[in-house]
Structures are given as C-alpha cells and as structure tokens.
Amino acid sequence: MSGEVREGDYVVLVDERGKKIIVKTKKDELVHTHNGVIDSNEVIGKNFGGEVKTRLGIKFYILQPTLPDLLKKFRRPTQIIYPKDAGLMIIISGIKSGSKVIECGTGSGSLTAFLAHIVKPEGKVLTFEKREKFAQAALKNLKMANLTEYVELRIQDFVEAEVEKNLFDAGFIDIASPWLVIKKMHEVLKPGKFLFSFSPSLNQVQKTVLTMKEEGFLQIETVECLTRNILVDEKKIRPAGRMIAHTGYITYGRKILK
Amino acid sequence: MSGEVREGDYVVLVDERGKKIIVKTKKDELVHTHNGVIDSNEVIGKNFGGEVKTRLGIKFYILQPTLPDLLKKFRRPTQIIYPKDAGLMIIISGIKSGSKVIECGTGSGSLTAFLAHIVKPEGKVLTFEKREKFAQAALKNLKMANLTEYVELRIQDFVEAEVEKNLFDAGFIDIASPWLVIKKMHEVLKPGKFLFSFSPSLNQVQKTVLTMKEEGFLQIETVECLTRNILVDEKKIRPAGRMIAHTGYITYGRKILK
Amino acid sequence: MSGEVREGDYVVLVDERGKKIIVKTKKDELVHTHNGVIDSNEVIGKNFGGEVKTRLGIKFYILQPTLPDLLKKFRRPTQIIYPKDAGLMIIISGIKSGSKVIECGTGSGSLTAFLAHIVKPEGKVLTFEKREKFAQAALKNLKMANLTEYVELRIQDFVEAEVEKNLFDAGFIDIASPWLVIKKMHEVLKPGKFLFSFSPSLNQVQKTVLTMKEEGFLQIETVECLTRNILVDEKKIRPAGRMIAHTGYITYGRKILK
Amino acid sequence: MSGEVREGDYVVLVDERGKKIIVKTKKDELVHTHNGVIDSNEVIGKNFGGEVKTRLGIKFYILQPTLPDLLKKFRRPTQIIYPKDAGLMIIISGIKSGSKVIECGTGSGSLTAFLAHIVKPEGKVLTFEKREKFAQAALKNLKMANLTEYVELRIQDFVEAEVEKNLFDAGFIDIASPWLVIKKMHEVLKPGKFLFSFSPSLNQVQKTVLTMKEEGFLQIETVECLTRNILVDEKKIRPAGRMIAHTGYITYGRKILK
C-alpha cells in the first residue's frame, strides 16, 4: 500500500513547512512548485514517505494522497460532501467492509468515494445519477481514487430503477428533493437499517423529516456538524479567523416495517 | 448480519414514538419498558427489524444495535470518544478494511471499537492501556460489540513495549500527556501515515503540536468538531436548546523521515 | 450609585471563591449562605464593594447587582431574553440615553429592563403585554431593577392601541406571531429606524422576513448569537462541556417609506 | 436626531434591494453608486428616511448611519472590536448614560466609540493609547461618529499616567499584554465594578485570568461570542456558508478590596 510510486500515481509533494501540492506523476514531466521545479522521473520509483529535491535544492516529501487530499483535485459540477459530514454519517450508519450501500444523487462522487473506501473490498456502492454530465465527472473522480471497481453507477432515475428490495445496509440521499425518493429507499433497505439525507436548507429538512415519518422510519434525527481549526505555535493558541459555517444538515432514521 | 436474534444478543427495542432501550436477551427473563413488560422469549428467534408487543399490547421494533447504540451501555471508567470525533479521525486517517492501527490509551475502548469496526476482518488494532481496571472494562465493552478478535490489548506501558517499527497505517493517542509517546509513535508508523492525538485542554494541544514538529511530523493541524441537533416537526424547525459544547481537540499530522 | 446599602436594596454576596447569592436586605433578617449565616443588619449601612463575615467567620463581599445578576431573580412566566441577545440588538439599534423605544410582548420584562437601562434617564420604553399575568410579573421585575419610571407598560393588544406615529427610535417584537404586528410597528417607527424581532423557530423567522419586506423594511438580516464559556486555571484552558445551543434568532431591518 | 441632512453629514444611501454605500455629503459633489450617479446637492436638505434618485432614475433611501455602519468607514491601523463583542461587554458591565469608563488601548477607537455612545451625554470615556499613529486614527474615527466631546484620549503609557483612584464604573483593556495594566486598572475602578480584557489568543487569556485573581478581582469568567447569519427567502432558510469564526475572548471580573 505504501510501496513504490509508479507512473500515473497521484502523489502529495509537501515541503518542510507543510505546504503541499497534489500531482499525477508522468514520465519526463516537470512539476512546478512554489519552491522550484521537481523532475517527475525522480519521483517515480521512490517509496511513498521518501523525499525528492527541487532544482533549487529544496526538500519535498512524497506522500500517498488520502481521500480528503484527492477531493481537492475532484471535478466539482456539484457541491461535494465534506469529510466531516461523510465521517459522521459513516459512523452512525454502522457500515463496514462488506456492506451493501445505495446512494441517490452521485453528484461529484465525493460521498460515493468515502462509502466505497469503507465497504471495499467485498462490499459495493450502488449509486444513481440521472444527469449524464455529473455521472461522467463522478466516474473520473472515482477512477482517480482507484475506487471504480467497488461502485456501480447507474445513469438513471432512481425511482424508476429496478433495484432488489430489502437488500441494502444503508441508504444515502443527496438530491434537491429528497422526499421524492424516500419511499423507494424504504423498499430497498433491510429492516432496521439507516437512511441518510443531506440538505443545505431547512425547508428541505422539514419536508424530509415529515416524509420519512410517513414512509416508515423511526428515531429520526437532524444534526449539523461544524469543524473549527485551531492555530497553534510556540507563542499562541487561537481559533482560525474564518470557518465554513454551513455545508448541510444530516437527517437520518431507521427503516421499520409498518 | 440482520438475521435472527439469538440468546445473548444485544437488541434495541424501540416504540413507535422513537423511545428506545438497549438490552441483552436472556431466556425466560422479562424486559421492563416505559410501556409495559416484554417477554425475552418472544424476542429470541425473531428477525432483526421485526416486532414484539408488551403485555399491554404496545408494539416495539427489534433493531440490531449499532456501535453508537452500544456506546450507551459501555462501562466508562474514563471519558469516551464520541462518534463525531471518531468519524472525523477515521475519515482523515484513510484507514479501511485491512489496515493495521495502533492506539495508546485504550480507556473505555470506545475509539478502539470504532477503529476495529472499520479495519475488520483482515486488519487489526493494537492498543495499550497500562491501568488494569480500564483494560478490563475495555475488554468487556469490546466483547459486547463482538470486536475482540480484531483487537490486541496489551496492559503495559506503550513506551517500553516491543512493537514492530514502520508497521502501522495510523496511530491514535488518548492519554493525559500525549507528548510522552509521540517519539515512539513516530517509530512504529509507516512513513507518510497519520498520527492523531485527542485532548480536552489547549495546553495539552500546544505541547502536542510542538513535540510532533520536533519528532518528525508534517502538516500538523488541530481541529474541533461540534454537532448540534435540530428539532423538526410539522410546525417548527429550531436547534435544540442545549448541546455538548466540548469534548476535545483533534491534533494530527503525517510522519516523515527527518 | 455605588454608595451605601439601604434596607430593601438587592445585594450580591460573594465569597472569595466566586460563589454568590443575591438577596434583598431586610432589617433583623438572617441570610443563609453555603458558608454560614450573615446578619442583614451588618450589610445595611455598609458600602457596596465592602465586606461582611458569616457567623463562621467566612468573608463575603457586598456587591451591587447588575441587570444580568437581577435577571436570575426575575419571575419568569415566559422565556427571558438573554444578555447576549439584548446586547447585540441594542448595539445594532443605535439606541442611547434619550431614545424612545417601543416593544410588543413584554413577557417577563427582561428585554424591557435592558432597554430602559440604556435609554434612561430622558428616554422611555413603551411596552405592550396583553396577558395580565405576564404584565404583573414584568412590573415586579422592573421594580426590582429600579426601572419602572422609564417604562410605560400597557396591558392591551398592541395592534389596536393608539400610539403616536413616526415617533420611535427602535422597535422590538417578542411574541409568537411577529408578522401580525409588523405593519403597526412600521407606522410608529421614525423613518430609517430599526425593527427587531426575536423568535426561537425558523418558520417564524421566515414569515417575519417576508412580512417585513412587504411592509416596508430594508436591509433585513437574520442572525443568531452564541456564547461559549472557557474554563481557565493555572493548568488548563478549555471550553466548558455544556452550552446553551439556542435561545432565538434576531431578525431586523430598517423602516423606509414605500 | 433624524432631522435634515446637512453638508458634512455622513449618510447611508441604500437601494430597494438593500445594497448600500456610506458617504460624507459635500456640496456640488457627485456620488457614484452601482446604479448610477447621485447629486450630493439633492441629498443635502432632505430628511433622513427620505429618498433620492440617481440620474438613471433608480431610487435610493437616505438613512442616518448607525455606529456599526460607520465602523465600515473607520481607519483601521489595528483590529477593531466588533459589535457582537462590544454589545456583550456593555450589557455585562452595567454601564449607562452618565457612567465614567476607562480604556487602555484605544486602537482604532471602535470600542471607545461604542462606550461613548452609551455613556453620553453626562458620562465620559478616558482612553489611553501610547502609539501616536493609532491615537490620530482613533480621533478621526471618533470625530466621524460625533463622539469626541465624550472622550478624553491621552497619548501616554497608562501605567505611568496620573488617574484618580476608585473613580471608574468600568474598565476595558485591549492591548497585547493585558496583565501589565491589571494592577493599575484595579486601583482606578470603583469597588465592585467590572474590568474587561479582550484578547485573540488563549495564552493571553490564561495570563490575564491568573493576574486578575492575584490583583483582586472576583467572579472571573472568559467567554467567546459568535454570530452566524441566516439566509432567508420565500423558498429557503439556511445559514450563510462562511462566518467569522474568531475575533477574541472576553475575560472579565469584579474588583474587590483584598
């Protein structure tokens, strides 16, 4: 896993002050950093965790990108789901290696990627995106993250799709009108399993909650998750001056048989 | 996975209003709820997702507990790590099924359990707890969560322990003086991999950050994660009046070879 | 102002560890503290800022209560407005000594008291409360704070009341259906002046915003204000574990002549 | 107060969509807005609350700037104190019209202005700023806000200054090393009155708290105040995506005679 860098791999190049860039290695190409040029050929063949120097002699470390690193390179025709929100949903859902997960609204594929990363290698994410353009972007993003083999992406309207009932260990909705697909999600989830819906606006949340109640979900809750960075050095400790104040609300509940 | 309830299984019993209790099933025992008595014998043999009635005729659903559910039954000789913090660390760390993870400060075993849940079945969590009492509580908690086979708990001082170097895919510290074990963590992690430290106080954070810089970690960041519940019904949408304002700060960075 | 304690004055009695009680002084009465009994007669006649001892010899300081101190003694038939929210509204409103202020929904009189404190001695708060019981509680609370002479409380429906038009420097609404009184508030405010509405639920906020737009207000904004306590001593700095996560949303705008 | 606009007055010009600019009126000058040119001569002589049209025929309302409006025009050689923090300190302090207030660290004069606005016309703010450049900026800012007559600004080191003892109703510190002036602040405050210190970093907070304890303050607390904007229209309600995550911590306590 943290073996040798091969051509075509994405790598994080980070200097001693923590400044980094993420690039795809390509033979005979030059990488331009804020601290001089790095020769790709000197990166390929090195071990992840190793180092390389720019022509100015500045040392850079070669790290394997994590999923949150790659997210920065993702095509984004739609808003992505952030690590903080993906992490909370994954923990609550109870999914793990081997789980079967269904998603409606692939978008840029960021949540799809986080889910696939957790359920692989035996599990699977079945994801629906009816807008061709978004689906293509998502596929490229999943490829970058080496996750395509754990994902089945259908370019189709979820409500009309043929999906096996009572099969899935968790469901995730990230579309503008979540209430339209809740009934279908209820059908395809195993009894007792969690459905999640992610929405930026509280009017969406309210309609989602009421529809989930109607369609047979219990223990419905809505939560928002915020993260704040703290700046720390020898002399001071204080929160960063700016933060992302809002991404979306997470609404979830468990399927019961009415 | 969501098959039949067997004697000894933990189950969530939840009524139609979402009120729930978590109990261990035992033959011939009665479960006292806020809505009447349930006969354990009627729960055993049912499918997860099914239902049962109290002697008063009130319907309860039988759900399989998730890890966050079981956390409420965990023995807690120490403060537990909450799902919100565990989820964020897991996502950033990049660990997955098969990863090898090391933890210093098992405490009640809550983070241990979240880690084991993600790395199983091929991965492993090696965790250190030098206080016998905490270790025993953690073992009981891990047993309740069916996760013991993915965890090796050593009742020993981590700094003095013999641990293979450059082996682990992620490291986690949850002790009062994290700075004492950072050097050792650096040794045992694979290059490029993440070390996390969780601390309630900012003085601990500062000392941790400075020691991590010294010992060979890059891209060091500190973040706090907050969740706020939103109350939603037909008539109103508003945040809950009270929230947990603080659990701890997450400090993390990536190992480099100096 | 910080002169001598007279009989009938409220005083804050605080020990050296910061623990305090708030009492009304009364001749020949005993005050029971967590650290022994204090004789009221020894408090009366002392200067504010001075000290007194319990019969156990424990020193207490005699402080003059501030409005936030007195709030803790207020009768509360309704939810009070907290200092954080009152402070923000007062600062934005631009009111000052001499301002004329109008309020609909006196409730317990907490916001009324903060407003009167700022506009006195030449200014005035005209406040409406149609529920007799609340009005009586508010009057008692205002009396405790020595602010009655700056407040005119009318036990009457605000919409039907005769109020001089274009007179007020700021308007404040704290009732369950703010949209019902916005038109009337528009009439009585001076052009350019601010109207504030305080509501716990976002559905109220939405209806308030839309009605304010319709009735002739500009620069409408909604804000929530949160405070978090930080615990600090020689050894540690960290946020308090619990906080008030929600009181209400402040919506405000400026009157224009359509 | 909301009478006629005279030459030299600052005015807020706001269009029907709420977009605004703040300008100082000057005879024969033109004001360039995003919606065409406004002739200053047509603003001078109008009533506050009235309207004016650009040459393109777009209507603008003429509003009197509030202190938070003027803050946007303030020279800022130093970080300003925001309305949210000023409001909270003022409410807790109990200051009002007629109060005598002392400040160490005038900076840009933003807090000075908020304090003067509350204590005028009988009260006074005595403020110290030893850096000539900042003092000159603050004076210009205070002049813009018409508050100079309620402020005495001394360009001098506070600790060495001659100040009457036991005189002030509240004290405010906004310098990098608050602990250096706490002893002096204790001398000049009336017994029982509040001292506030505003600091961005928690290390400053800790040193401030410990020094306040030593020098004779009780009921010491540290609080941070955050505001978050909510976006509301016919279709949606949701928090703004970005917020100011940190300005500074407010530490305060009451003077006692040791």
GROMACS .gro file of N, CA and C in nm, chain B residues 72-191:
model
  360
  330LYS      N    1  -2.377   0.351   2.461
  330LYS     CA    2  -2.457   0.393   2.578
  330LYS      C    3  -2.456   0.289   2.687
  331LYS      N    4  -2.421   0.164   2.654
  331LYS     CA    5  -2.413   0.058   2.755
  331LYS      C    6  -2.269   0.033   2.800
  332PHE      N    7  -2.175   0.099   2.738
  332PHE     CA    8  -2.033   0.077   2.771
  332PHE      C    9  -2.004   0.117   2.916
  333ARG      N   10  -1.924   0.036   2.982
  333ARG     CA   11  -1.865   0.080   3.108
  333ARG      C   12  -1.775   0.200   3.077
  334ARG      N   13  -1.774   0.299   3.164
  334ARG     CA   14  -1.698   0.420   3.134
  334ARG      C   15  -1.609   0.465   3.249
  335PRO      N   16  -1.505   0.390   3.280
  335PRO     CA   17  -1.413   0.439   3.384
  335PRO      C   18  -1.342   0.567   3.336
  336THR      N   19  -1.338   0.590   3.206
  336THR     CA   20  -1.280   0.715   3.151
  336THR      C   21  -1.381   0.775   3.055
  337GLN      N   22  -1.359   0.899   3.021
  337GLN     CA   23  -1.437   0.968   2.919
  337GLN      C   24  -1.429   0.890   2.787
  338ILE      N   25  -1.541   0.873   2.719
  338ILE     CA   26  -1.536   0.803   2.590
  338ILE      C   27  -1.507   0.902   2.477
  339ILE      N   28  -1.468   0.848   2.362
  339ILE     CA   29  -1.457   0.929   2.240
  339ILE      C   30  -1.592   0.921   2.169
  340TYR      N   31  -1.648   1.034   2.134
  340TYR     CA   32  -1.780   1.039   2.072
  340TYR      C   33  -1.774   1.006   1.922
  341PRO      N   34  -1.886   0.956   1.868
  341PRO     CA   35  -1.894   0.926   1.725
  341PRO      C   36  -1.845   1.041   1.636
  342LYS      N   37  -1.885   1.164   1.665
  342LYS     CA   38  -1.844   1.277   1.581
  342LYS      C   39  -1.691   1.287   1.570
  343ASP      N   40  -1.621   1.265   1.680
  343ASP     CA   41  -1.475   1.277   1.678
  343ASP      C   42  -1.410   1.154   1.615
  344ALA      N   43  -1.465   1.037   1.648
  344ALA     CA   44  -1.413   0.913   1.587
  344ALA      C   45  -1.431   0.917   1.436
  345GLY      N   46  -1.548   0.961   1.390
  345GLY     CA   47  -1.577   0.965   1.247
  345GLY      C   48  -1.481   1.057   1.172
  346LEU      N   49  -1.453   1.172   1.230
  346LEU     CA   50  -1.363   1.266   1.163
  346LEU      C   51  -1.221   1.210   1.156
  347MET      N   52  -1.175   1.151   1.265
  347MET     CA   53  -1.039   1.095   1.265
  347MET      C   54  -1.027   0.980   1.165
  348ILE      N   55  -1.126   0.895   1.163
  348ILE     CA   56  -1.122   0.780   1.072
  348ILE      C   57  -1.117   0.825   0.927
  349ILE      N   58  -1.199   0.924   0.892
  349ILE     CA   59  -1.203   0.974   0.754
  349ILE      C   60  -1.069   1.036   0.714
  350ILE      N   61  -1.013   1.115   0.802
  350ILE     CA   62  -0.887   1.182   0.768
  350ILE      C   63  -0.773   1.079   0.759
  351SER      N   64  -0.777   0.980   0.848
  351SER     CA   65  -0.667   0.883   0.855
  351SER      C   66  -0.654   0.800   0.728
  352GLY      N   67  -0.766   0.781   0.659
  352GLY     CA   68  -0.764   0.695   0.540
  352GLY      C   69  -0.765   0.546   0.571
  353ILE      N   70  -0.783   0.508   0.699
  353ILE     CA   71  -0.784   0.364   0.728
  353ILE      C   72  -0.907   0.298   0.667
  354LYS      N   73  -0.894   0.168   0.649
  354LYS     CA   74  -1.002   0.092   0.584
  354LYS      C   75  -0.986  -0.054   0.623
  355SER      N   76  -1.069  -0.135   0.568
  355SER     CA   77  -1.061  -0.279   0.594
  355SER      C   78  -0.920  -0.327   0.564
  356GLY      N   79  -0.858  -0.395   0.659
  356GLY     CA   80  -0.724  -0.447   0.638
  356GLY      C   81  -0.614  -0.362   0.701
  357SER      N   82  -0.645  -0.241   0.741
  357SER     CA   83  -0.541  -0.153   0.798
  357SER      C   84  -0.494  -0.204   0.934
  358LYS      N   85  -0.369  -0.173   0.961
  358LYS     CA   86  -0.313  -0.202   1.094
  358LYS      C   87  -0.304  -0.071   1.170
  359VAL      N   88  -0.365  -0.069   1.288
  359VAL     CA   89  -0.380   0.056   1.362
  359VAL      C   90  -0.324   0.038   1.502
  360ILE      N   91  -0.261   0.144   1.555
  360ILE     CA   92  -0.208   0.137   1.691
  360ILE      C   93  -0.268   0.249   1.774
  361GLU      N   94  -0.298   0.216   1.901
  361GLU     CA   95  -0.361   0.313   1.989
  361GLU      C   96  -0.292   0.312   2.124
  362CYS      N   97  -0.266   0.430   2.176
  362CYS     CA   98  -0.209   0.439   2.311
  362CYS      C   99  -0.310   0.508   2.402
  363GLY      N  100  -0.360   0.435   2.501
  363GLY     CA  101  -0.464   0.485   2.590
  363GLY      C  102  -0.599   0.428   2.550
  364THR      N  103  -0.619   0.299   2.579
  364THR     CA  104  -0.745   0.233   2.541
  364THR      C  105  -0.863   0.297   2.611
  365GLY      N  106  -0.842   0.334   2.738
  365GLY     CA  107  -0.951   0.392   2.817
  365GLY      C  108  -1.068   0.297   2.821
  366SER      N  109  -1.186   0.344   2.791
  366SER     CA  110  -1.306   0.259   2.790
  366SER      C  111  -1.318   0.178   2.662
  367GLY      N  112  -1.231   0.203   2.568
  367GLY     CA  113  -1.233   0.123   2.445
  367GLY      C  114  -1.330   0.173   2.339
  368SER      N  115  -1.381   0.294   2.353
  368SER     CA  116  -1.478   0.340   2.253
  368SER      C  117  -1.412   0.367   2.119
  369LEU      N  118  -1.299   0.436   2.118
  369LEU     CA  119  -1.230   0.459   1.992
  369LEU      C  120  -1.177   0.326   1.937
  370THR      N  121  -1.125   0.244   2.026
  370THR     CA  122  -1.079   0.110   1.987
  370THR      C  123  -1.187   0.037   1.909
  371ALA      N  124  -1.309   0.044   1.960
  371ALA     CA  125  -1.419  -0.027   1.894
  371ALA      C  126  -1.448   0.033   1.756
  372PHE      N  127  -1.450   0.165   1.744
  372PHE     CA  128  -1.476   0.227   1.614
  372PHE      C  129  -1.367   0.190   1.513
  373LEU      N  130  -1.243   0.187   1.560
  373LEU     CA  131  -1.132   0.151   1.471
  373LEU      C  132  -1.142   0.005   1.427
  374ALA      N  133  -1.169  -0.083   1.521
  374ALA     CA  134  -1.178  -0.225   1.489
  374ALA      C  135  -1.291  -0.251   1.389
  375HIS      N  136  -1.401  -0.181   1.408
  375HIS     CA  137  -1.516  -0.195   1.319
  375HIS      C  138  -1.478  -0.162   1.174
  376ILE      N  139  -1.391  -0.066   1.156
  376ILE     CA  140  -1.352  -0.023   1.021
  376ILE      C  141  -1.245  -0.115   0.961
  377VAL      N  142  -1.150  -0.161   1.041
  377VAL     CA  143  -1.038  -0.238   0.984
  377VAL      C  144  -1.068  -0.387   0.970
  378LYS      N  145  -1.171  -0.434   1.035
  378LYS     CA  146  -1.201  -0.577   1.026
  378LYS      C  147  -1.246  -0.615   0.885
  379PRO      N  148  -1.237  -0.736   0.841
  379PRO     CA  149  -1.194  -0.852   0.920
  379PRO      C  150  -1.043  -0.880   0.910
  380GLU      N  151  -0.976  -0.823   0.812
  380GLU     CA  152  -0.835  -0.858   0.793
  380GLU      C  153  -0.741  -0.770   0.876
  381GLY      N  154  -0.785  -0.648   0.910
  381GLY     CA  155  -0.698  -0.557   0.983
  381GLY      C  156  -0.695  -0.585   1.132
  382LYS      N  157  -0.625  -0.501   1.205
  382LYS     CA  158  -0.604  -0.526   1.348
  382LYS      C  159  -0.582  -0.393   1.420
  383VAL      N  160  -0.628  -0.386   1.544
  383VAL     CA  161  -0.597  -0.273   1.631
  383VAL      C  162  -0.510  -0.323   1.745
  384LEU      N  163  -0.393  -0.266   1.757
  384LEU     CA  164  -0.308  -0.296   1.872
  384LEU      C  165  -0.321  -0.178   1.968
  385THR      N  166  -0.370  -0.206   2.089
  385THR     CA  167  -0.399  -0.094   2.181
  385THR      C  168  -0.333  -0.117   2.316
  386PHE      N  169  -0.284  -0.008   2.376
  386PHE     CA  170  -0.210  -0.014   2.502
  386PHE      C  171  -0.286   0.059   2.612
  387GLU      N  172  -0.299  -0.009   2.727
  387GLU     CA  173  -0.362   0.052   2.843
  387GLU      C  174  -0.287   0.001   2.966
  388LYS      N  175  -0.220   0.090   3.038
  388LYS     CA  176  -0.140   0.037   3.148
  388LYS      C  177  -0.219   0.022   3.279
  389ARG      N  178  -0.336   0.082   3.285
  389ARG     CA  179  -0.417   0.069   3.407
  389ARG      C  180  -0.511  -0.051   3.393
  390GLU      N  181  -0.482  -0.154   3.471
  390GLU     CA  182  -0.555  -0.281   3.466
  390GLU      C  183  -0.707  -0.263   3.466
  391LYS      N  184  -0.756  -0.174   3.550
  391LYS     CA  185  -0.900  -0.157   3.567
  391LYS      C  186  -0.965  -0.109   3.437
  392PHE      N  187  -0.900  -0.015   3.372
  392PHE     CA  188  -0.954   0.036   3.246
  392PHE      C  189  -0.950  -0.073   3.139
  393ALA      N  190  -0.839  -0.145   3.139
  393ALA     CA  191  -0.823  -0.251   3.039
  393ALA      C  192  -0.936  -0.354   3.051
  394GLN      N  193  -0.969  -0.390   3.174
  394GLN     CA  194  -1.076  -0.490   3.195
  394GLN      C  195  -1.211  -0.437   3.146
  395ALA      N  196  -1.237  -0.310   3.174
  395ALA     CA  197  -1.363  -0.250   3.128
  395ALA      C  198  -1.367  -0.247   2.976
  396ALA      N  199  -1.255  -0.210   2.916
  396ALA     CA  200  -1.250  -0.202   2.769
  396ALA      C  201  -1.274  -0.339   2.707
  397LEU      N  202  -1.216  -0.442   2.767
  397LEU     CA  203  -1.234  -0.577   2.713
  397LEU      C  204  -1.381  -0.618   2.716
  398LYS      N  205  -1.447  -0.586   2.829
  398LYS     CA  206  -1.590  -0.618   2.839
  398LYS      C  207  -1.669  -0.543   2.733
  399ASN      N  208  -1.633  -0.416   2.712
  399ASN     CA  209  -1.704  -0.336   2.612
  399ASN      C  210  -1.682  -0.391   2.471
  400LEU      N  211  -1.559  -0.428   2.443
  400LEU     CA  212  -1.529  -0.482   2.309
  400LEU      C  213  -1.601  -0.615   2.287
  401LYS      N  214  -1.614  -0.691   2.394
  401LYS     CA  215  -1.685  -0.819   2.384
  401LYS      C  216  -1.832  -0.794   2.350
  402MET      N  217  -1.891  -0.697   2.419
  402MET     CA  218  -2.031  -0.662   2.393
  402MET      C  219  -2.051  -0.627   2.245
  403ALA      N  220  -1.948  -0.563   2.186
  403ALA     CA  221  -1.958  -0.520   2.046
  403ALA      C  222  -1.907  -0.626   1.948
  404ASN      N  223  -1.875  -0.746   2.000
  404ASN     CA  224  -1.825  -0.855   1.913
  404ASN      C  225  -1.700  -0.816   1.835
  405LEU      N  226  -1.610  -0.745   1.897
  405LEU     CA  227  -1.494  -0.695   1.824
  405LEU      C  228  -1.361  -0.744   1.880
  406THR      N  229  -1.366  -0.831   1.982
  406THR     CA  230  -1.241  -0.870   2.048
  406THR      C  231  -1.141  -0.936   1.953
  407GLU      N  232  -1.190  -1.009   1.854
  407GLU     CA  233  -1.093  -1.082   1.770
  407GLU      C  234  -1.011  -0.991   1.679
  408TYR      N  235  -1.050  -0.865   1.667
  408TYR     CA  236  -0.974  -0.772   1.583
  408TYR      C  237  -0.886  -0.678   1.664
  409VAL      N  238  -0.883  -0.701   1.794
  409VAL     CA  239  -0.810  -0.612   1.883
  409VAL      C  240  -0.708  -0.691   1.965
  410GLU      N  241  -0.587  -0.639   1.976
  410GLU     CA  242  -0.491  -0.693   2.073
  410GLU      C  243  -0.469  -0.586   2.179
  411LEU      N  244  -0.513  -0.615   2.300
  411LEU     CA  245  -0.498  -0.516   2.408
  411LEU      C  246  -0.382  -0.556   2.497
  412ARG      N  247  -0.283  -0.471   2.509
  412ARG     CA  248  -0.169  -0.500   2.599
  412ARG      C  249  -0.176  -0.411   2.721
  413ILE      N  250  -0.174  -0.473   2.839
  413ILE     CA  251  -0.176  -0.398   2.965
  413ILE      C  252  -0.032  -0.368   3.001
  414GLN      N  253   0.018  -0.257   2.948
  414GLN     CA  254   0.161  -0.234   2.950
  414GLN      C  255   0.187  -0.087   2.917
  415ASP      N  256   0.304  -0.037   2.957
  415ASP     CA  257   0.342   0.100   2.919
  415ASP      C  258   0.385   0.098   2.772
  416PHE      N  259   0.318   0.177   2.691
  416PHE     CA  260   0.344   0.177   2.547
  416PHE      C  261   0.490   0.210   2.515
  417VAL      N  262   0.548   0.305   2.589
  417VAL     CA  263   0.683   0.350   2.556
  417VAL      C  264   0.786   0.237   2.572
  418GLU      N  265   0.757   0.151   2.668
  418GLU     CA  266   0.852   0.042   2.695
  418GLU      C  267   0.822  -0.087   2.616
  419ALA      N  268   0.712  -0.085   2.545
  419ALA     CA  269   0.667  -0.208   2.478
  419ALA      C  270   0.753  -0.238   2.355
  420GLU      N  271   0.760  -0.365   2.321
  420GLU     CA  272   0.825  -0.404   2.197
  420GLU      C  273   0.722  -0.405   2.086
  421VAL      N  274   0.739  -0.316   1.990
  421VAL     CA  275   0.642  -0.304   1.880
  421VAL      C  276   0.723  -0.295   1.752
  422GLU      N  277   0.675  -0.364   1.651
  422GLU     CA  278   0.747  -0.363   1.524
  422GLU      C  279   0.746  -0.223   1.465
  423LYS      N  280   0.860  -0.181   1.412
  423LYS     CA  281   0.871  -0.045   1.359
  423LYS      C  282   0.815  -0.035   1.218
  424ASN      N  283   0.775   0.087   1.181
  424ASN     CA  284   0.729   0.117   1.044
  424ASN      C  285   0.619   0.024   0.995
  425LEU      N  286   0.533  -0.017   1.086
  425LEU     CA  287   0.433  -0.116   1.051
  425LEU      C  288   0.291  -0.060   1.037
  426PHE      N  289   0.259   0.045   1.112
  426PHE     CA  290   0.117   0.080   1.129
  426PHE      C  291   0.068   0.188   1.031
  427ASP      N  292  -0.060   0.173   0.994
  427ASP     CA  293  -0.122   0.262   0.895
  427ASP      C  294  -0.181   0.388   0.959
  428ALA      N  295  -0.194   0.387   1.090
  428ALA     CA  296  -0.242   0.506   1.162
  428ALA      C  297  -0.218   0.486   1.310
  429GLY      N  298  -0.195   0.596   1.382
  429GLY     CA  299  -0.174   0.591   1.526
  429GLY      C  300  -0.269   0.687   1.596
  430PHE      N  301  -0.313   0.647   1.716
  430PHE     CA  302  -0.409   0.727   1.792
  430PHE      C  303  -0.365   0.736   1.937
  431ILE      N  304  -0.361   0.859   1.989
  431ILE     CA  305  -0.321   0.879   2.129
  431ILE      C  306  -0.438   0.941   2.204
  432ASP      N  307  -0.472   0.878   2.318
  432ASP     CA  308  -0.573   0.939   2.404
  432ASP      C  309  -0.529   0.922   2.549
  433ILE      N  310  -0.423   0.994   2.586
  433ILE     CA  311  -0.375   0.992   2.725
  433ILE      C  312  -0.351   1.137   2.769
  434ALA      N  313  -0.332   1.156   2.898
  434ALA     CA  314  -0.321   1.291   2.951
  434ALA      C  315  -0.193   1.364   2.908
  435SER      N  316  -0.087   1.290   2.881
  435SER     CA  317   0.040   1.350   2.840
  435SER      C  318   0.084   1.294   2.705
  436PRO      N  319   0.016   1.333   2.600
  436PRO     CA  320   0.044   1.274   2.467
  436PRO      C  321   0.189   1.291   2.424
  437TRP      N  322   0.250   1.401   2.467
  437TRP     CA  323   0.386   1.429   2.419
  437TRP      C  324   0.488   1.322   2.459
  438LEU      N  325   0.455   1.245   2.563
  438LEU     CA  326   0.548   1.141   2.610
  438LEU      C  327   0.559   1.023   2.514
  439VAL      N  328   0.460   1.005   2.429
  439VAL     CA  329   0.458   0.884   2.345
  439VAL      C  330   0.470   0.915   2.196
  440ILE      N  331   0.492   1.042   2.161
  440ILE     CA  332   0.495   1.081   2.020
  440ILE      C  333   0.618   1.024   1.948
  441LYS      N  334   0.730   1.024   2.016
  441LYS     CA  335   0.853   0.970   1.957
  441LYS      C  336   0.835   0.821   1.922
  442LYS      N  337   0.777   0.748   2.018
  442LYS     CA  338   0.752   0.606   1.996
  442LYS      C  339   0.652   0.584   1.882
  443MET      N  340   0.549   0.666   1.879
  443MET     CA  341   0.451   0.656   1.769
  443MET      C  342   0.520   0.679   1.635
  444HIS      N  343   0.611   0.774   1.632
  444HIS     CA  344   0.683   0.802   1.507
  444HIS      C  345   0.757   0.677   1.458
  445GLU      N  346   0.817   0.606   1.551
  445GLU     CA  347   0.891   0.485   1.515
  445GLU      C  348   0.804   0.377   1.452
  446VAL      N  349   0.684   0.360   1.505
  446VAL     CA  350   0.605   0.243   1.466
  446VAL      C  351   0.514   0.268   1.346
  447LEU      N  352   0.493   0.394   1.311
  447LEU     CA  353   0.410   0.425   1.194
  447LEU      C  354   0.489   0.407   1.066
  448LYS      N  355   0.417   0.370   0.958
  448LYS     CA  356   0.476   0.374   0.825
  448LYS      C  357   0.499   0.520   0.787
  449PRO      N  358   0.604   0.546   0.708
  449PRO     CA  359   0.624   0.684   0.663
  449PRO      C  360   0.501   0.734   0.586
   0.00000   0.00000   0.00000
